[in-house]
XYZ file of C-alpha atoms in Angstrom:
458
model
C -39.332 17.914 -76.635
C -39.280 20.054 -73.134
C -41.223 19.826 -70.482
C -43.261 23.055 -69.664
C -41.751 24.070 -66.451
C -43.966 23.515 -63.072
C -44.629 26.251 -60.734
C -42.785 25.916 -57.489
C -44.145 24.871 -54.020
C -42.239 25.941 -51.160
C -43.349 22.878 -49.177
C -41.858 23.921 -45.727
C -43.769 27.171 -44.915
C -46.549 25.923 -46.622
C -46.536 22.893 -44.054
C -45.718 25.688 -41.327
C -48.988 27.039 -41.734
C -51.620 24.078 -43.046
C -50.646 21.266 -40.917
C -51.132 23.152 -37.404
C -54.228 24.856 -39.149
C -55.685 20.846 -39.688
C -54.618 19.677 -36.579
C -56.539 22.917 -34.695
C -59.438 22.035 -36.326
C -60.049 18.619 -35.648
C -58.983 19.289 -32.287
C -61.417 21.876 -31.640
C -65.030 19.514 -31.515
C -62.844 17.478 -28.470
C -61.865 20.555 -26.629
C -65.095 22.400 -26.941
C -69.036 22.231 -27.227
C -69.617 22.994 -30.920
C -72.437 23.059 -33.424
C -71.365 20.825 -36.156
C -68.466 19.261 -34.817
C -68.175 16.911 -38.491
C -67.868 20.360 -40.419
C -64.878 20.941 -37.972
C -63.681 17.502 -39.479
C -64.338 18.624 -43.229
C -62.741 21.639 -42.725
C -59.834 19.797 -41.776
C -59.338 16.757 -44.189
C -59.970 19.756 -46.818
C -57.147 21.630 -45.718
C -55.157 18.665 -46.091
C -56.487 17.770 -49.339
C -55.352 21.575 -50.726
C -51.985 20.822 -49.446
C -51.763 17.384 -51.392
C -53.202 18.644 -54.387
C -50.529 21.672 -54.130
C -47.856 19.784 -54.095
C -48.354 16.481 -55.930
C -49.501 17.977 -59.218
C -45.686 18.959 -59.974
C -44.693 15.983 -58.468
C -46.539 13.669 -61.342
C -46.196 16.219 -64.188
C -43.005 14.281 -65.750
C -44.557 10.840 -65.644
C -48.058 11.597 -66.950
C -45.865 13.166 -70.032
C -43.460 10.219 -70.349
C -46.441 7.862 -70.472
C -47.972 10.219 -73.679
C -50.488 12.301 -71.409
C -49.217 15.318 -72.507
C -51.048 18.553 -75.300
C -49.746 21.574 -76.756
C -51.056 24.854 -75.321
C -52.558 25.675 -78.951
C -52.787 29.962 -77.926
C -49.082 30.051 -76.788
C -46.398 29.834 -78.912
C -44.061 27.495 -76.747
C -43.856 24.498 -78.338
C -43.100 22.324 -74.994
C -45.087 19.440 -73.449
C -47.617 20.307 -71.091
C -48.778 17.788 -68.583
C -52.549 16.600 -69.365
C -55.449 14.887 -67.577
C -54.168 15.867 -64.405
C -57.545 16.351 -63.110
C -57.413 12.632 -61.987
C -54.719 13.571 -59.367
C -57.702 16.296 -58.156
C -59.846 13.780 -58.333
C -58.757 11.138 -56.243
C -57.020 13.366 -53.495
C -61.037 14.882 -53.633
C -62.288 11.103 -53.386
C -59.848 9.773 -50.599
C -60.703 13.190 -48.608
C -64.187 11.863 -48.289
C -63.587 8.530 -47.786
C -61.650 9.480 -44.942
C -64.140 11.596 -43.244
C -67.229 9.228 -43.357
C -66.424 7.825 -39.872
C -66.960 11.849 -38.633
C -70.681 12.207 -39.837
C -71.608 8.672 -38.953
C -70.437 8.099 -35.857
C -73.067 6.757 -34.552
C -72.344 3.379 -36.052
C -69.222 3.012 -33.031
C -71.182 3.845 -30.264
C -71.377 1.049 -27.563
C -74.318 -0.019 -26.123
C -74.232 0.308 -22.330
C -76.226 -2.668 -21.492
C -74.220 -5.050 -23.427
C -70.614 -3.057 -24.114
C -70.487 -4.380 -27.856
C -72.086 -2.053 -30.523
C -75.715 -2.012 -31.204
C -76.245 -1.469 -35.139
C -79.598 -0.094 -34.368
C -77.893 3.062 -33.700
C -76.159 3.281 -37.003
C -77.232 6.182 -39.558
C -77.992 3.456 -42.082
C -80.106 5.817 -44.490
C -77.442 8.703 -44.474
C -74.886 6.286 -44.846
C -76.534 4.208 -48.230
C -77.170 7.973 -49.121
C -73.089 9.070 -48.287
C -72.163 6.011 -50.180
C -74.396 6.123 -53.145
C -72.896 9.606 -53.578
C -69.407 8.702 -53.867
C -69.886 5.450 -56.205
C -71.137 8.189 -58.483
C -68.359 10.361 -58.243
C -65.829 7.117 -58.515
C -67.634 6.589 -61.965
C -67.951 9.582 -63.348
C -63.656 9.518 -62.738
C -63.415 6.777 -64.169
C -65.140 7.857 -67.008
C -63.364 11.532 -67.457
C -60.075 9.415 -67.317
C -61.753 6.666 -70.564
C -62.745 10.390 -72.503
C -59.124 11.437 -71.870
C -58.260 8.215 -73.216
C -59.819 7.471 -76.296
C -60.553 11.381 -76.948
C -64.991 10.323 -77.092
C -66.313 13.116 -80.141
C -69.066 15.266 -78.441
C -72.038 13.805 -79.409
C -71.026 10.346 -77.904
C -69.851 11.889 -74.471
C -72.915 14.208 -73.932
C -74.993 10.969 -72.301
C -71.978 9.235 -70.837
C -72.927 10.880 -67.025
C -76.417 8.607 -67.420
C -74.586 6.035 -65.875
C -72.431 7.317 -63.499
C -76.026 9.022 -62.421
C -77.170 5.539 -61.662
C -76.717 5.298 -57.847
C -78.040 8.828 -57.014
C -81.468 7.868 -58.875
C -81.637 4.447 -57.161
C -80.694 6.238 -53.552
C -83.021 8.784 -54.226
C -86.022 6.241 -54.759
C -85.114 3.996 -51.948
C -85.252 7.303 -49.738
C -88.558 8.062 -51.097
C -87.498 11.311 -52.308
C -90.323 13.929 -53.680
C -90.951 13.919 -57.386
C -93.278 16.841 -57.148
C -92.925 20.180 -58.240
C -94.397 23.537 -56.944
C -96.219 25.544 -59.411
C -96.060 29.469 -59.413
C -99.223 31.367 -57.345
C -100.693 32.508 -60.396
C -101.308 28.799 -61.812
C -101.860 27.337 -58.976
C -105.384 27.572 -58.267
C -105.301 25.848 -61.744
C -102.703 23.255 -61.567
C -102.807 22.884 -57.642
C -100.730 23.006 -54.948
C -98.049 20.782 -56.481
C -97.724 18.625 -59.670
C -96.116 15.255 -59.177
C -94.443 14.254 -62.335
C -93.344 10.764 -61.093
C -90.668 9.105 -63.716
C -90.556 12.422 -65.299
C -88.417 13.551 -62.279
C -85.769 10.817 -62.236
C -85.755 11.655 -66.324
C -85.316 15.205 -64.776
C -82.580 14.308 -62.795
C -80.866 12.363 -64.549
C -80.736 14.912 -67.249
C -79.082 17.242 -64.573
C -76.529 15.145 -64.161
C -75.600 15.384 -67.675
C -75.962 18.314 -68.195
C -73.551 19.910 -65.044
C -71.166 17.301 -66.243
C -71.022 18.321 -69.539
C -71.494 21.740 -69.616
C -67.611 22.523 -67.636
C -66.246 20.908 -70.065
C -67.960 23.070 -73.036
C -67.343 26.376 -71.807
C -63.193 25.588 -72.000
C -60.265 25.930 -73.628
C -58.420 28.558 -72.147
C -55.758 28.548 -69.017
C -57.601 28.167 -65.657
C -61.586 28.979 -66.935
C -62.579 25.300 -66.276
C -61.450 25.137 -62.557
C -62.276 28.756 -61.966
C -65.977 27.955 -62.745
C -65.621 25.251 -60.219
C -64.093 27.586 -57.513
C -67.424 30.014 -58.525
C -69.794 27.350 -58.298
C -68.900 25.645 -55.462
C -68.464 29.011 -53.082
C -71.898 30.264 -54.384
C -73.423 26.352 -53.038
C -71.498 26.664 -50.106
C -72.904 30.518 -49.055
C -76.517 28.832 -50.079
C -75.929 25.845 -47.611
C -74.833 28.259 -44.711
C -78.162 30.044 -45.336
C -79.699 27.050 -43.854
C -77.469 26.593 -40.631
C -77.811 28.006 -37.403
C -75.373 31.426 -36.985
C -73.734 32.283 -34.067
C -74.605 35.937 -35.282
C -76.807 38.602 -37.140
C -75.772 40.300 -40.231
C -77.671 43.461 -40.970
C -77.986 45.128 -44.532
C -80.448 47.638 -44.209
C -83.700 46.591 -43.768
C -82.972 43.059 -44.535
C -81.690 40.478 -41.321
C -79.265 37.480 -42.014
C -78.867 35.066 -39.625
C -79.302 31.585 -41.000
C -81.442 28.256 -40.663
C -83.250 29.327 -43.476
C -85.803 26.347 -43.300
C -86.481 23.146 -41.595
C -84.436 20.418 -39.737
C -84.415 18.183 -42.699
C -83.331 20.889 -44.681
C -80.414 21.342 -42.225
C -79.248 17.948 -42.922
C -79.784 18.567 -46.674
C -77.496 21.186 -46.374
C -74.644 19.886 -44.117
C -74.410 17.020 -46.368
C -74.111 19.534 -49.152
C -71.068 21.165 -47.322
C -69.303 17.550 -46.436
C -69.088 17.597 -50.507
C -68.709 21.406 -51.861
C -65.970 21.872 -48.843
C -63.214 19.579 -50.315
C -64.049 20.436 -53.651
C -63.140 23.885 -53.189
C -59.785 23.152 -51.273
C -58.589 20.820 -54.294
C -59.689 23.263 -56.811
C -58.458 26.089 -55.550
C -55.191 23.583 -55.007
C -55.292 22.534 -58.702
C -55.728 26.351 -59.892
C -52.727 27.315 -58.751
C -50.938 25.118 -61.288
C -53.920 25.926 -64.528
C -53.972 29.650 -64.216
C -52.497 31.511 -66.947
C -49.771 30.420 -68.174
C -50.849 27.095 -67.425
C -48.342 24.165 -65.957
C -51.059 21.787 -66.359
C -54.374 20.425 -67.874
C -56.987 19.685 -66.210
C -58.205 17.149 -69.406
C -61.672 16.224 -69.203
C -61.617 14.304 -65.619
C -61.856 17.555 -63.825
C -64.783 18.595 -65.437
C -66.491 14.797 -64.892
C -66.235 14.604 -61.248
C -66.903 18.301 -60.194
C -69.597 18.008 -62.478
C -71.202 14.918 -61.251
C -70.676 16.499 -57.166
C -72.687 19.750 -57.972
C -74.851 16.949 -58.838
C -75.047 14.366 -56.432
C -75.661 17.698 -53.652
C -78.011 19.239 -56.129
C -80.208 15.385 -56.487
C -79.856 14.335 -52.519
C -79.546 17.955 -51.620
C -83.277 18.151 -52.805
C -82.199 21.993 -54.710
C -81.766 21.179 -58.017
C -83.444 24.170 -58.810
C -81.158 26.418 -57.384
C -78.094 24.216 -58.650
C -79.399 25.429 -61.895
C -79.195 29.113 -60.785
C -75.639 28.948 -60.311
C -75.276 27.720 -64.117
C -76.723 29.992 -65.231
C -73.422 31.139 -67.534
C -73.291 27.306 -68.605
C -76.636 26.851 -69.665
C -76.480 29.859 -72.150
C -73.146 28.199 -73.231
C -74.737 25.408 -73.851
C -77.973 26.422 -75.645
C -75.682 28.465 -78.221
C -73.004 25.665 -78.606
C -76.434 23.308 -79.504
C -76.203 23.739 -83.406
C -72.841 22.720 -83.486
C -72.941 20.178 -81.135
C -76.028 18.695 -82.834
C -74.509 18.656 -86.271
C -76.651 21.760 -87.788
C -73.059 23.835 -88.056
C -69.773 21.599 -88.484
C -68.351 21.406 -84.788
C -64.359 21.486 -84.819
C -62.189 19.799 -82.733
C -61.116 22.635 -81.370
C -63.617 25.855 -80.232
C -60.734 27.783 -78.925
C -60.288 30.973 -79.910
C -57.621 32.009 -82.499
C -53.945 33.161 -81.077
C -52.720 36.243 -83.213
C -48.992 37.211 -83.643
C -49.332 39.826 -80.989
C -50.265 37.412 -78.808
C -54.000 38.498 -78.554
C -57.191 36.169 -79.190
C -59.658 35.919 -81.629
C -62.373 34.227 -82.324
C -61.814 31.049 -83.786
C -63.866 30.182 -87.124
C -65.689 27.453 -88.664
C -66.211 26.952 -92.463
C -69.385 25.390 -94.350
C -68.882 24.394 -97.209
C -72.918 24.042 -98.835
C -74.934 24.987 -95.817
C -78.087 23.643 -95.738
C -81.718 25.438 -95.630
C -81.579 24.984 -91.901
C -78.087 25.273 -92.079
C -78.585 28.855 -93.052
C -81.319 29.926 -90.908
C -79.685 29.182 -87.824
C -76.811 31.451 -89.132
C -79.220 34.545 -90.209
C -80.708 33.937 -86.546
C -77.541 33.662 -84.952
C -76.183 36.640 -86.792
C -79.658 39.252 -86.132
C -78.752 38.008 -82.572
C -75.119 39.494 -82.408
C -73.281 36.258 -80.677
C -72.048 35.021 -83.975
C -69.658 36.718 -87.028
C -71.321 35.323 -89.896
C -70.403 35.497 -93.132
C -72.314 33.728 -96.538
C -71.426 33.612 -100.063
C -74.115 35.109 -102.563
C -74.851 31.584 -103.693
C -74.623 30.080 -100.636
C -72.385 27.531 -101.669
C -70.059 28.751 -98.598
C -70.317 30.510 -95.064
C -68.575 30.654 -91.983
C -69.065 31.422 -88.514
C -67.253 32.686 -85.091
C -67.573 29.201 -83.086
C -70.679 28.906 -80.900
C -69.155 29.446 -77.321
C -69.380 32.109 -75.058
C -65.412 32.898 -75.352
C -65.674 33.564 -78.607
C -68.724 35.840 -78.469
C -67.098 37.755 -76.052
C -64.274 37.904 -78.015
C -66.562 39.162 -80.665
C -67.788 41.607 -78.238
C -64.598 42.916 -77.052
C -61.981 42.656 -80.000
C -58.913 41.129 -79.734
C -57.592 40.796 -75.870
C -55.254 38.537 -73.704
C -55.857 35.363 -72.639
C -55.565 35.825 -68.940
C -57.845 38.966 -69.487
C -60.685 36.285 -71.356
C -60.627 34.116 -68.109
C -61.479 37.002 -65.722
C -64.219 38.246 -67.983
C -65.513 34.380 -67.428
C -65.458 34.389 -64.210
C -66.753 38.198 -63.335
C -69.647 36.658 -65.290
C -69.983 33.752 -63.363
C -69.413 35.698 -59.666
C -72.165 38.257 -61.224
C -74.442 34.850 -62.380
C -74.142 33.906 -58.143
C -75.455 37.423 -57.573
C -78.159 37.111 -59.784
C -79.343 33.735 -58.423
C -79.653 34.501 -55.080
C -81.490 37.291 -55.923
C -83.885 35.458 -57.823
C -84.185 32.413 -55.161
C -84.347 34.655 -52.147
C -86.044 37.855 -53.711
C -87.631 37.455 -56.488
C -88.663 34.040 -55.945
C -90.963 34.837 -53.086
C -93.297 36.664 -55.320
C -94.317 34.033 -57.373
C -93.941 31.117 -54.500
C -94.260 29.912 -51.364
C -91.899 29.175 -48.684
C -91.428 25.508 -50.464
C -89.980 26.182 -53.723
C -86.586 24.373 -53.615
């Protein structure tokens, strides 16, 4: 069978323009007095890591299909091979990027004492470093665990608490750091509750829950050319914006009556925040690398390895970020995806294999369906529910020995919504609601969130 054909990469202007555009950047902390001369670095090995993504994705296409990594697009009616789990080629040009840059942020650990001309370990950034590390043994695991579901194909239930492990090293970091495991209480309550409310192993539970659940819920809302990398793209440009918040500016930007200029917070929060950046940074330059081959019509999978290790980073910045909270802002899109794909995923409405929508002849979608033979009591109250609601097309025999339903994702209810429409016109509908969930959740944690908390309420 063919080989879908792979997008071309004009490597020679595109090496015109990056290379000299790396090189200027890492040569600009040596030539000049700047801030943050590491995010100089960053910006620089991330450049380079768009570039490699770019062009080696093509490059392995053929022999990820000769060794049987390969799919069907199921809402195209090609028939050729399409080149699958080639997330892990994202993946690793993401994890060499930072391996490569940890001697930029810890460079303390070369300088040379003057007294004795050898190097005094006493100046080494040991706790940033453990931290630094910690982070990317979690993202190495979680790989290696999005390549074992693209594997062995792990049914939903089984996969939902596979990031527990990989979430390991970020609890253990975050312990030996001493990190808070309080919580601030709204105004109202808390001349009830107090000041703050420390919830002790309930916060690692917390935590570790988070890291499930941003692993996990990418790779629900899917199934459609370029959605899972463009809510990746989303995400990590709405984390990077909120980390710049907390840096110093070089300028003022007025709109209206309201003044941003940045350092929003304290010095530990600075270095919160840069550390943030040293991860979201190359995340965005190989996703943005990857889309280019996954936007419609796709070249490429992503497979589940994608969704595993950008996951588990919005994690590991959320967790030793200390903003969790505000992580959570940004999903908002995914949480609702989640909450309504519950009853299938928990075995209260048969769960498919496939939640992708249905292609038609004319090439439009619709939703896709799922069929229940005997529904249960529950069975059929979740349906009514889901049905008074409007995100579901329900329909149930007069004896209820039969329903069915539209599949419990948000593509399909907005394909319910909308009527029958294009795939490429599906994805941006995803992602204007993603972009407009980033709107929302700065509103909420710089507006809103000041009227029912104090300063403190990462």
């Amino acid at each position: 069978m063919a080989i879908v054909k792979a997008r071309r990469v004009s490597l020679a202007p595109l090496l015109s323009v990056t290379v000299p555009l790396a090189l200027s950047l890492a040569w600009q902390p040596l030539v000049r007095n700047v801030k943050f001369p590491q995010i100089y670095a960053s910006l620089a090995f991330s450049v380079l890591a768009f570039v490699a993504t770019l062009v080696l994705i093509p490059r392995f296409g053929p022999a990820f299909v000769k060794v049987g990594l390969k799919g069907r697009d199921l809402l195209k009616k090609s028939t050729d091979d399409v080149p699958e789990c080639m997330g892990i080629v994202a993946a690793l040009v993401y994890l060499c990027a930072l391996i490569l840059f940890i001697p930029f942020p810890f460079r303390a650990a070369f300088v040379v004492d003057p007294l004795t001309s050898q190097v005094n370990p006493e100046y080494a950034p040991h706790r940033q470093l453990a931290v630094y590390l910690a982070a990317l043994l979690s993202l190495l695991i979680a790989t290696v665990l999005g390549l074992l579901d693209d594997l062995f194909d792990i049914r939903w239930r089984h996969k939902l608490p596979i990031p527990l492990v990989a979430s390991v090293p970020l609890l253990l970091v975050y312990h030996a750091e001493q990190g808070n495991t309080h919580v601030v209480p709204p105004k109202p309550l808390q001349q009830l509750l107090g000041t703050y409310i420390d919830l002790g192993p309930l916060y690692y539970g917390y935590m570790a829950l988070l890291s499930t659940f941003t692993t996990n819920s990418i790779n629900i809302l899917a199934g459609i050319n370029g959605v899972e990398v463009a809510q990746t793209i989303v995400i990590s440009l709405s984390i990077i914006l909120n980390d710049l918040l907390f840096l110093p500016w070089p300028f003022t930007l007025h709109l209206g009556r309201f003044e941003i200029s940045g350092f929003f917070g304290m010095a530990m929060a600075q270095e919160r925040h840069l550390f943030s950046l040293y991860f979201m940074v190359p995340l965005l330059a190989v996703s943005l690398g990857f889309a280019y081959h996954n936007k419609y019509p796709a070249r490429v999978f992503p497979g589940d390895t994608l969704c595993y290790f950008s996951g588990m980073a919005f994690a590991v910045v959320g967790i030793l970020g200390h903003f969790s909270k505000t992580l959570l802002l940004f999903f908002m899109p995914q949480a609702f995806n989640f909450i309504l794909s519950a009853p299938q995923l928990f075995g209260i409405i048969p769960c498919p294999r496939h939640r992708v929508p249905k292609l038609r002849a004319d090439g439009k979608l619709d939703p896709s369906i799922a069929e229940i033979p005997n529904p249960s009591v529950l069975t059929i109250v979740c349906l009514r529910l889901l049905k008074f609601l409007g995100l579901a097309k329900v329909k149930i025999a007069r004896d209820r020995s039969y329903a069915e339903i539209s599949n419990l994702t948000i593509l399909n209810v907005i394909l319910t919504k909308t009527g029958p429409i294009k795939e490429s016109t599906l994805t941006r509908y995803v992602i204007g609601i993603q972009l407009l969930s980033s709107v929302v959740a700065f509103a909420v944690r710089y507006g809103f969130a000041s009227l029912v908390y104090d300063s403190d309420r990462r």
